[in-house]
Short mmCIF file of C-alpha atoms in Angstrom, two decimals:
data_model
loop_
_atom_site.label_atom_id
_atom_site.label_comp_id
_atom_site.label_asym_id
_atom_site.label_seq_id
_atom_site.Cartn_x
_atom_site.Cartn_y
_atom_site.Cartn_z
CA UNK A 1 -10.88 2.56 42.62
CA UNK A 2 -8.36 4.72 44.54
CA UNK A 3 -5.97 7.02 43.21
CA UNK A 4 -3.61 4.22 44.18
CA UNK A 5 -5.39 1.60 41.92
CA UNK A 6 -5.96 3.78 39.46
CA UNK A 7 -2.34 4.79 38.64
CA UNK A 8 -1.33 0.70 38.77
CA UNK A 9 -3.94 -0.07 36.36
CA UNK A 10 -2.92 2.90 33.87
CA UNK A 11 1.21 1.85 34.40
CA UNK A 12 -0.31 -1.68 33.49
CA UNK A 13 -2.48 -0.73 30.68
CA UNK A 14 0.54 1.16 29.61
CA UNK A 15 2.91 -1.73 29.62
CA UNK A 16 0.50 -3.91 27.83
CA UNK A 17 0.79 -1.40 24.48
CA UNK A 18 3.85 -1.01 24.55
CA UNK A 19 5.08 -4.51 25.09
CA UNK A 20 2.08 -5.37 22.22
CA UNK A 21 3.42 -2.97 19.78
CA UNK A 22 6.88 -4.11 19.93
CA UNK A 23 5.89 -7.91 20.12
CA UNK A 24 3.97 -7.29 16.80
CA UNK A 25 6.57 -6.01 15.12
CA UNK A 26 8.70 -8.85 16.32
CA UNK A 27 6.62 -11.88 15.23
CA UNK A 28 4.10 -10.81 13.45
CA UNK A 29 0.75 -10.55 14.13
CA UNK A 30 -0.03 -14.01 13.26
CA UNK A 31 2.50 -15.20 15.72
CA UNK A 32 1.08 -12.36 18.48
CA UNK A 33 -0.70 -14.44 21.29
CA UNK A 34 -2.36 -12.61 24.43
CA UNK A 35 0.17 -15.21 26.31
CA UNK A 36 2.91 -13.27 25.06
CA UNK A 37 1.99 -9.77 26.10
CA UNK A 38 1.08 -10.01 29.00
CA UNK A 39 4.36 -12.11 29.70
CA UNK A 40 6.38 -8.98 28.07
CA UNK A 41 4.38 -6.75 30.05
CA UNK A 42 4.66 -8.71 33.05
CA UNK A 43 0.92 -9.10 33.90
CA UNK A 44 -1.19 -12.30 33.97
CA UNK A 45 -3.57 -12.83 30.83
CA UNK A 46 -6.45 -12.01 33.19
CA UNK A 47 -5.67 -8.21 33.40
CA UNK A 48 -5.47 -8.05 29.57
CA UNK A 49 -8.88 -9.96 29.61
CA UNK A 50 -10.51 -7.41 32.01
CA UNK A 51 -9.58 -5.04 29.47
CA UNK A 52 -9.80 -6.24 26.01
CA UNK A 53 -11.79 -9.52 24.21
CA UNK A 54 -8.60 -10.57 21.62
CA UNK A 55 -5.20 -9.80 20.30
CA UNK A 56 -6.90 -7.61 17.68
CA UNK A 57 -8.30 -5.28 19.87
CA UNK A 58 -5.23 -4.86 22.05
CA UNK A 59 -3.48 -4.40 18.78
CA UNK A 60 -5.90 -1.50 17.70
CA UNK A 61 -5.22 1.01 21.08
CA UNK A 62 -1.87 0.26 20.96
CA UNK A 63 -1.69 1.49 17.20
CA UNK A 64 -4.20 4.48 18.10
CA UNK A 65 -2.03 5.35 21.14
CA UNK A 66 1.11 5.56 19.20
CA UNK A 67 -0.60 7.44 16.31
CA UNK A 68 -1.92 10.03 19.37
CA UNK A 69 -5.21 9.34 18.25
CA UNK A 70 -7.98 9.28 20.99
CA UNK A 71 -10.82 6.93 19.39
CA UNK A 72 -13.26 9.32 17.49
CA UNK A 73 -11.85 12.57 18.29
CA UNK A 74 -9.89 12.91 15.24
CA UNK A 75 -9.53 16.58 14.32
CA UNK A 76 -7.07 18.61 11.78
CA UNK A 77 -5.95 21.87 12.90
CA UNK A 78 -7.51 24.61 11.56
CA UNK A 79 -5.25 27.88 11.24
CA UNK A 80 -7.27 29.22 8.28
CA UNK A 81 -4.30 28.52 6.19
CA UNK A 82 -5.24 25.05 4.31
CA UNK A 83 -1.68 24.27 2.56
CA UNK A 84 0.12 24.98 5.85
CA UNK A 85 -2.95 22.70 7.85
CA UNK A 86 -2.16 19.89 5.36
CA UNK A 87 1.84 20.21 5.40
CA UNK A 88 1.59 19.39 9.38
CA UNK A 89 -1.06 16.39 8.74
CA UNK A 90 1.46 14.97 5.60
CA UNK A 91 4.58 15.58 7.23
CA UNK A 92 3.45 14.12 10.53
CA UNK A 93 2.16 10.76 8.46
CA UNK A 94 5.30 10.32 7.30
CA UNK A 95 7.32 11.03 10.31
CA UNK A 96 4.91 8.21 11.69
CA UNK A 97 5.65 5.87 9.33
CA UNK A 98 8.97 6.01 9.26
CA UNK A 99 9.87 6.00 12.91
CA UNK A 100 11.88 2.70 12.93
CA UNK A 101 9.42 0.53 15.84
CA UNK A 102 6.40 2.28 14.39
CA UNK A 103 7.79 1.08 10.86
CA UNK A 104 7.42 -2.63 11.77
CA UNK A 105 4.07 -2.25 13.48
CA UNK A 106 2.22 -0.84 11.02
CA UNK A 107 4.21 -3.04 8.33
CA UNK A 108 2.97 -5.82 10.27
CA UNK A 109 -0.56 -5.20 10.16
CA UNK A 110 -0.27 -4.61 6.81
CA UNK A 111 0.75 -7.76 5.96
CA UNK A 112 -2.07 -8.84 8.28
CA UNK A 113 -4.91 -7.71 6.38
CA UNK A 114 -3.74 -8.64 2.69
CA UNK A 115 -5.27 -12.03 3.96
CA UNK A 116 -7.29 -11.02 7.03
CA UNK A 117 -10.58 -9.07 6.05
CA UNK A 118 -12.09 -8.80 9.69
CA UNK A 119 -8.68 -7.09 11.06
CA UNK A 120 -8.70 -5.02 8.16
CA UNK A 121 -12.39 -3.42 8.58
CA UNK A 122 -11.21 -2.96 12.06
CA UNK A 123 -8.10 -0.99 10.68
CA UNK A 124 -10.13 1.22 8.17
CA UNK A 125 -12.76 1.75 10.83
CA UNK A 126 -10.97 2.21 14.10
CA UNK A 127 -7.84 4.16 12.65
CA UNK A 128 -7.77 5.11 8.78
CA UNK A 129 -11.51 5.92 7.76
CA UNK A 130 -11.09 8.80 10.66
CA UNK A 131 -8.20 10.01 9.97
CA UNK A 132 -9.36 10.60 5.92
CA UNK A 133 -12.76 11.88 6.87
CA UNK A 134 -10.55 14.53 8.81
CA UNK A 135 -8.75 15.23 6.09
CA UNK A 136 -11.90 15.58 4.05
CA UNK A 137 -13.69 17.79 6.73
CA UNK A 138 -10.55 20.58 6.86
CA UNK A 139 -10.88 20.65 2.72
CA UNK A 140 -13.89 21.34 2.76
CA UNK A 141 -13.76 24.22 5.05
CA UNK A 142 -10.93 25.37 2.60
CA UNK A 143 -13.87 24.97 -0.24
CA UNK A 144 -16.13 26.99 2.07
CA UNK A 145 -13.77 29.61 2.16
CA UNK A 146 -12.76 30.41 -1.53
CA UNK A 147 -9.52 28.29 -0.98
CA UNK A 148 -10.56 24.76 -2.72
CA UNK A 149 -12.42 24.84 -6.17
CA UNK A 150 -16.01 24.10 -5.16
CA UNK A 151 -16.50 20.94 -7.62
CA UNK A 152 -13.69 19.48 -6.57
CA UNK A 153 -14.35 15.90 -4.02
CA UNK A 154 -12.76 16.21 -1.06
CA UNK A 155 -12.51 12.37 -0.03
CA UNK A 156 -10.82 11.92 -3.22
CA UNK A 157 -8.48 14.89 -2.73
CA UNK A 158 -7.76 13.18 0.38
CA UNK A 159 -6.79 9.89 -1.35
CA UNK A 160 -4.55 11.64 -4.12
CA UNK A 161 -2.52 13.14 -0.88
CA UNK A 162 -2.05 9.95 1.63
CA UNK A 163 -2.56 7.47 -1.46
CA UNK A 164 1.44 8.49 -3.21
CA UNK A 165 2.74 8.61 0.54
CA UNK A 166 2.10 4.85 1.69
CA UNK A 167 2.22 3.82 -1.88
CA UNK A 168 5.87 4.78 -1.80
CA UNK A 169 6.17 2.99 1.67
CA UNK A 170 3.89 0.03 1.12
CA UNK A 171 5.39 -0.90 -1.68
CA UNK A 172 8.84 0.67 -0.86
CA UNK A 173 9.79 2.35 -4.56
CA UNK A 174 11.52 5.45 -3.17
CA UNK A 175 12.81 6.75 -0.38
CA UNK A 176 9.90 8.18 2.46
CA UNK A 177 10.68 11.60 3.53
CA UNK A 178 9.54 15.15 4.11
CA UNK A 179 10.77 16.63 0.58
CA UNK A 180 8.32 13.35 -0.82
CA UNK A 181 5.91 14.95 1.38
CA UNK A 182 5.90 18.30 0.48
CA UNK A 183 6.47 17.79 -3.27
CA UNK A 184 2.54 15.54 -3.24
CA UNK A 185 1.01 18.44 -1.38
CA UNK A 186 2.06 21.09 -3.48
CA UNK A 187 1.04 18.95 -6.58
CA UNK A 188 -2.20 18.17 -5.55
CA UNK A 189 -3.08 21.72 -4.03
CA UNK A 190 -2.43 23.32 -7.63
CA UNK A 191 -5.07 20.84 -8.61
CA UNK A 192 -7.71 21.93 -6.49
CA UNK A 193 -6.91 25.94 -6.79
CA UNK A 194 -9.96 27.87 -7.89
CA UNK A 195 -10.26 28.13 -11.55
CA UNK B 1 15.86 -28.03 -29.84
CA UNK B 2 13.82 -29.22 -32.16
CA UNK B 3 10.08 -28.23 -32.60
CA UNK B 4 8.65 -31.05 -30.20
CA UNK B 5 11.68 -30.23 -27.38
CA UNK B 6 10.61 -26.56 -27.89
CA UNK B 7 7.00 -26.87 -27.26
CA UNK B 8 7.37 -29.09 -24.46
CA UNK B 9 9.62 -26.74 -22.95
CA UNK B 10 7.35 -23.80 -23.37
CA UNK B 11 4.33 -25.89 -22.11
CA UNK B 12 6.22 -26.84 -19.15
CA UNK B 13 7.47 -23.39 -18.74
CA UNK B 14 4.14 -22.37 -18.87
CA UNK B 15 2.79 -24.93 -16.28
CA UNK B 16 5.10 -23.94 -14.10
CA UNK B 17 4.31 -20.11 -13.72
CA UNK B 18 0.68 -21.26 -13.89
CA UNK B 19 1.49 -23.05 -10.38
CA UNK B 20 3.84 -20.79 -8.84
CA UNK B 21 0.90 -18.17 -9.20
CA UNK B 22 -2.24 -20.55 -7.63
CA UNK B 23 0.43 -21.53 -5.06
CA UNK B 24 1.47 -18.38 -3.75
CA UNK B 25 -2.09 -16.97 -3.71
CA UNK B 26 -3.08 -19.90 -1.84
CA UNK B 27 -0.06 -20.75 0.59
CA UNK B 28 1.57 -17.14 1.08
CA UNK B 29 5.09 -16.69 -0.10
CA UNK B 30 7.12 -18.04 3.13
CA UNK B 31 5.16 -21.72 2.02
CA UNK B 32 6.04 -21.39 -1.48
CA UNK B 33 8.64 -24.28 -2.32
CA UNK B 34 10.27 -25.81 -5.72
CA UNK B 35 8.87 -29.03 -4.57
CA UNK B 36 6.24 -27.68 -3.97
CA UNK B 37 5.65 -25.47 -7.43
CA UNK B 38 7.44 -28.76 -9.38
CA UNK B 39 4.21 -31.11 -7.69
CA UNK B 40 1.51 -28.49 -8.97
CA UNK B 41 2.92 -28.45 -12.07
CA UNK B 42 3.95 -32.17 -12.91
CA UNK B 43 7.50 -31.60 -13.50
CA UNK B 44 10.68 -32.39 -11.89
CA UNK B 45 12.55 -30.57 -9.61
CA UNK B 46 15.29 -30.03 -12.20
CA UNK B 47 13.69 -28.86 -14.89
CA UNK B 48 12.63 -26.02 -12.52
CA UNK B 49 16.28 -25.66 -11.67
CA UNK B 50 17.32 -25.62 -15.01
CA UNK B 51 15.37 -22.09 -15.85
CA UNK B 52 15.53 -20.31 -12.22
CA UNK B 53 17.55 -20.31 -9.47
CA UNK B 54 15.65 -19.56 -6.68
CA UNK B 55 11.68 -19.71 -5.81
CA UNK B 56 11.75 -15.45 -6.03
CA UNK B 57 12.74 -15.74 -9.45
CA UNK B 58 10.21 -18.02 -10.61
CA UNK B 59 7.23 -15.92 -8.82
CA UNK B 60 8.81 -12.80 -10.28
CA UNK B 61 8.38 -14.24 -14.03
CA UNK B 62 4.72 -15.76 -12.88
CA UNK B 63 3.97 -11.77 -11.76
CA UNK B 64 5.47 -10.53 -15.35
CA UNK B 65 3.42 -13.19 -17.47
CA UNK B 66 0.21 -12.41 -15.63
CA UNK B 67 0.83 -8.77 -16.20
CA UNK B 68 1.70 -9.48 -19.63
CA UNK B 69 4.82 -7.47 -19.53
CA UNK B 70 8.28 -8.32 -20.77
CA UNK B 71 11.32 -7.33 -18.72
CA UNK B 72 12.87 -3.96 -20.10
CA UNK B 73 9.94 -3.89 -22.18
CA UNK B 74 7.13 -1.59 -20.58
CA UNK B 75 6.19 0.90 -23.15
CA UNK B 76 2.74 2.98 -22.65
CA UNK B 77 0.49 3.80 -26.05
CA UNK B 78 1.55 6.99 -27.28
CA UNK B 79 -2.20 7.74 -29.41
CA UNK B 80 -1.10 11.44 -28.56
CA UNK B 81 -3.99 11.94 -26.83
CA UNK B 82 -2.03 11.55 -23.23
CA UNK B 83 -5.53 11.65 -21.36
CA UNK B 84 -7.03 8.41 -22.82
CA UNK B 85 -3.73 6.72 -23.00
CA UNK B 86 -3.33 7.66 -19.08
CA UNK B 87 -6.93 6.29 -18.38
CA UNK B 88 -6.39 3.23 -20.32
CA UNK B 89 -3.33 2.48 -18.45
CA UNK B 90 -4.93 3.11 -15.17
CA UNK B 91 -7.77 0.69 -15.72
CA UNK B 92 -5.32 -1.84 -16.83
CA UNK B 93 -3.55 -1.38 -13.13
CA UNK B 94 -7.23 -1.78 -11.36
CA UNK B 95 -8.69 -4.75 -13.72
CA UNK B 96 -5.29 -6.60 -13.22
CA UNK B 97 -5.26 -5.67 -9.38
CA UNK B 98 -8.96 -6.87 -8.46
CA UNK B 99 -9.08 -9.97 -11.17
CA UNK B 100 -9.25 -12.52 -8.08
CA UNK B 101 -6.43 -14.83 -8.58
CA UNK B 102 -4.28 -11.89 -9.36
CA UNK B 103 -5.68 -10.24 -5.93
CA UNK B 104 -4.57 -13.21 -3.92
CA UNK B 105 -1.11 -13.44 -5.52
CA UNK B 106 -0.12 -9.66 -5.51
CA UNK B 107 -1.09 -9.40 -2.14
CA UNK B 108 0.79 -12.26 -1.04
CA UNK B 109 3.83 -10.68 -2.43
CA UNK B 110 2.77 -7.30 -0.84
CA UNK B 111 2.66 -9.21 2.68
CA UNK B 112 6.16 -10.73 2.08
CA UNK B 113 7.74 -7.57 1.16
CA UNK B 114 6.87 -5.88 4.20
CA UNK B 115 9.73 -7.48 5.86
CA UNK B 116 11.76 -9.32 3.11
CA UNK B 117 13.35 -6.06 1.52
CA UNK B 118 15.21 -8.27 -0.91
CA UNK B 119 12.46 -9.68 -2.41
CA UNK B 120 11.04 -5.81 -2.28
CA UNK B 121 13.68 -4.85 -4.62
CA UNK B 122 13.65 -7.46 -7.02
CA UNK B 123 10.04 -6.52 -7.40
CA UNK B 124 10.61 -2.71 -7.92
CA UNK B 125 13.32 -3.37 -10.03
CA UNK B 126 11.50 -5.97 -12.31
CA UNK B 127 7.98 -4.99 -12.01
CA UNK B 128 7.20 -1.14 -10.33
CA UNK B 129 9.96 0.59 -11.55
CA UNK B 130 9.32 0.01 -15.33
CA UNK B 131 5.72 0.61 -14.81
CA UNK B 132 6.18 3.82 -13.33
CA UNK B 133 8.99 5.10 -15.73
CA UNK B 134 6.93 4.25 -18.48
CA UNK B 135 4.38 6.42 -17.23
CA UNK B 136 6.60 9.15 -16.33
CA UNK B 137 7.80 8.65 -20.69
CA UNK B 138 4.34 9.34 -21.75
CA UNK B 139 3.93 12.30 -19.23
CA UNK B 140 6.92 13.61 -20.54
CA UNK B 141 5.98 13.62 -24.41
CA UNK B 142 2.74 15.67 -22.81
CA UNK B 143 4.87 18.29 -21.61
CA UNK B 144 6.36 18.45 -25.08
CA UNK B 145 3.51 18.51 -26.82
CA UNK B 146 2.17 21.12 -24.86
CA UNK B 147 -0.55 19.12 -23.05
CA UNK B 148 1.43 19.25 -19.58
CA UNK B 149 2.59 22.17 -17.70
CA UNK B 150 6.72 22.60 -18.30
CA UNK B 151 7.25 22.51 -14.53
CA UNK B 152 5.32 19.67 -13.77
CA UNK B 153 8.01 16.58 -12.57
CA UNK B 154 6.58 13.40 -14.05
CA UNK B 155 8.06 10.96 -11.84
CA UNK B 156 5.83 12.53 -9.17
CA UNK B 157 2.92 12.65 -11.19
CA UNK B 158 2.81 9.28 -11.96
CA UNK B 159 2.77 8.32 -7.90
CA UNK B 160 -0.06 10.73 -7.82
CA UNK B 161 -1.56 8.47 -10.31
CA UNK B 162 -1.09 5.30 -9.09
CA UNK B 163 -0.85 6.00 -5.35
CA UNK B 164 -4.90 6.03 -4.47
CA UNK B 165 -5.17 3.43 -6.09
CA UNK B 166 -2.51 0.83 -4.45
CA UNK B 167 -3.83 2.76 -1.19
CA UNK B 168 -7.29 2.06 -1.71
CA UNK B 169 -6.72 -1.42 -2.43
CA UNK B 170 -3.72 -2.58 -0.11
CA UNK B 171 -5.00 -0.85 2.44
CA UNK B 172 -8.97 -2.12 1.76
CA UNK B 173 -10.26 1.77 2.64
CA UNK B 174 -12.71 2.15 0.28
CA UNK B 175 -14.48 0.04 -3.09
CA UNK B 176 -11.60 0.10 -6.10
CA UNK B 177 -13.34 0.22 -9.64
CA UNK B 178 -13.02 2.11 -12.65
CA UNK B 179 -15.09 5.01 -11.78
CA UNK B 180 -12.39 5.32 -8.97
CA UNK B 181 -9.53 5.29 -11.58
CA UNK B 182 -11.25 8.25 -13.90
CA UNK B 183 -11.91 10.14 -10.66
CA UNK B 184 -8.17 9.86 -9.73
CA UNK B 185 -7.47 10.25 -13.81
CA UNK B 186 -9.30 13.74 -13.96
CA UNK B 187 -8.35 15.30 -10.40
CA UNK B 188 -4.59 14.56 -11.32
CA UNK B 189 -4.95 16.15 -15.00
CA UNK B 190 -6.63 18.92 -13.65
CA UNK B 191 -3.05 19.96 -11.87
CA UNK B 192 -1.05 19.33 -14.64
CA UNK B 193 -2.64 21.40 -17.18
CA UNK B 194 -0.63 24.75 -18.62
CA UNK B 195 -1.31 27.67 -16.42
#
């Protein structure tokens, strides 16, 4: 492929996420055909084909690409300073979730896989399980280095700091924002101090 | 009312909640109808009519009976041992959330509220926000008696609490069971003890 080819195909590749991420927020996913996108993105069904084998997998890289996520690369920073590592991972979770067209997407898979097992195994694998064994991975470094009591279970720890966060916007009890953010960190940190 | 009026009215009162639930967990929400609820549960129309105004309000009362909690009513068991009443409450939330029919119909209602915010509020209003107040109560009598640190806030506790575990299960990441519950139970504690 020339250079040529190659930038139409990534402007087209491009425009079939995007148009897939807003359609999804519009209709729903059960409503989401591969008609549709490539309609919105103004290419014919057989470029999305080329590409991708159903409306689930479309769906998946256009969540990954919105979440910056390249597919298992998923790393946390690592400054040496755990609570500050953490603060950037929390805070930038919920400025994620709250961005209004990101809002709907993810709402919409949500929805989604309260019924629809397969899409949700595809969710956990593709996007959340790798994002929590992250999580996991930079705790226990902090463990390794004095910072984290060493009984304490880092997958858990993991859960105690994303679980409050999209149980407050799952279920939509109290407002989403950075203060919510911080005040779960802090909580759960004095938890897994050294004792 | 006499005896015989009253009974029949409680039966059919009964029936009808009975329905609402196995309909919603089978149809979704959006399908949910009064005919529909009045069919499954051999009454008329009217008498459905008579008792609730609107198909929300009838599932809302089916979600109350089946988590056997009266509205206004949510107090937690104050044994003063704030541990075991915490862990008793939490394995109340995860029996209740994976008891199958109770699965289907929660999540149905999860999947409608993530784009009908009214029906989102009635259901933190009538259902979440009592639950998690009355934990926050019992969190508080811990800091009085000593058992919780004075700076702890209990309101954010509490979504420490039940956070992992909603997360775990709307979002199908991981096995929810009791073990999970005491692991959430004891990493939580461990942060709110006096330091």
């Amino acid at each position: 492929m020339g250079p040529d080819a190659s930038r139409r195909s990534d402007r087209a590749r491009r425009a079939i996420l995007s148009a897939t991420r807003d359609l999804v927020a519009e209709v729903g996913y059960t409503r989401l055909t591969i008609e549709g996108i490539a309609s919105a993105a103004g290419v014919g069904k057989q470029t999305i084909y080329r590409w991708w084998h159903s409306k689930a997998a479309v769906l998946f890289d256009a969540i990954l690409e919105v979440n910056s996520q390249e597919e298992g690369r998923v790393a946390l920073p690592d400054t040496g300073d755990l609570e500050s590592d953490l603060r950037l991972v929390l805070r930038g979770t919920v400025a994620t979730l709250i961005e209004p067209a990101n809002d709907r997407l993810q709402r919409a898979v949500t929805a989604e896989i309260q019924t629809d097992t397969v899409v949700a195994e595809e969710l956990v694998r593709r996007l959340l399980r790798p994002q929590l064994d992250a999580c996991a991975e930079r705790i226990k470094i902090g463990i390794r280095a004095g910072q984290v009591d060493g009984s304490v279970d880092a997958g858990l720890a993991v859960e105690l700091l994303f679980g409050p966060i999209f149980h407050r916007w799952l279920l939509r009890t109290g407002e989403l924002d950075q203060t919510f953010a911080d005040g779960v960190l802090d909580m759960v940190l004095k938890g897994l101090r050294p004792r």
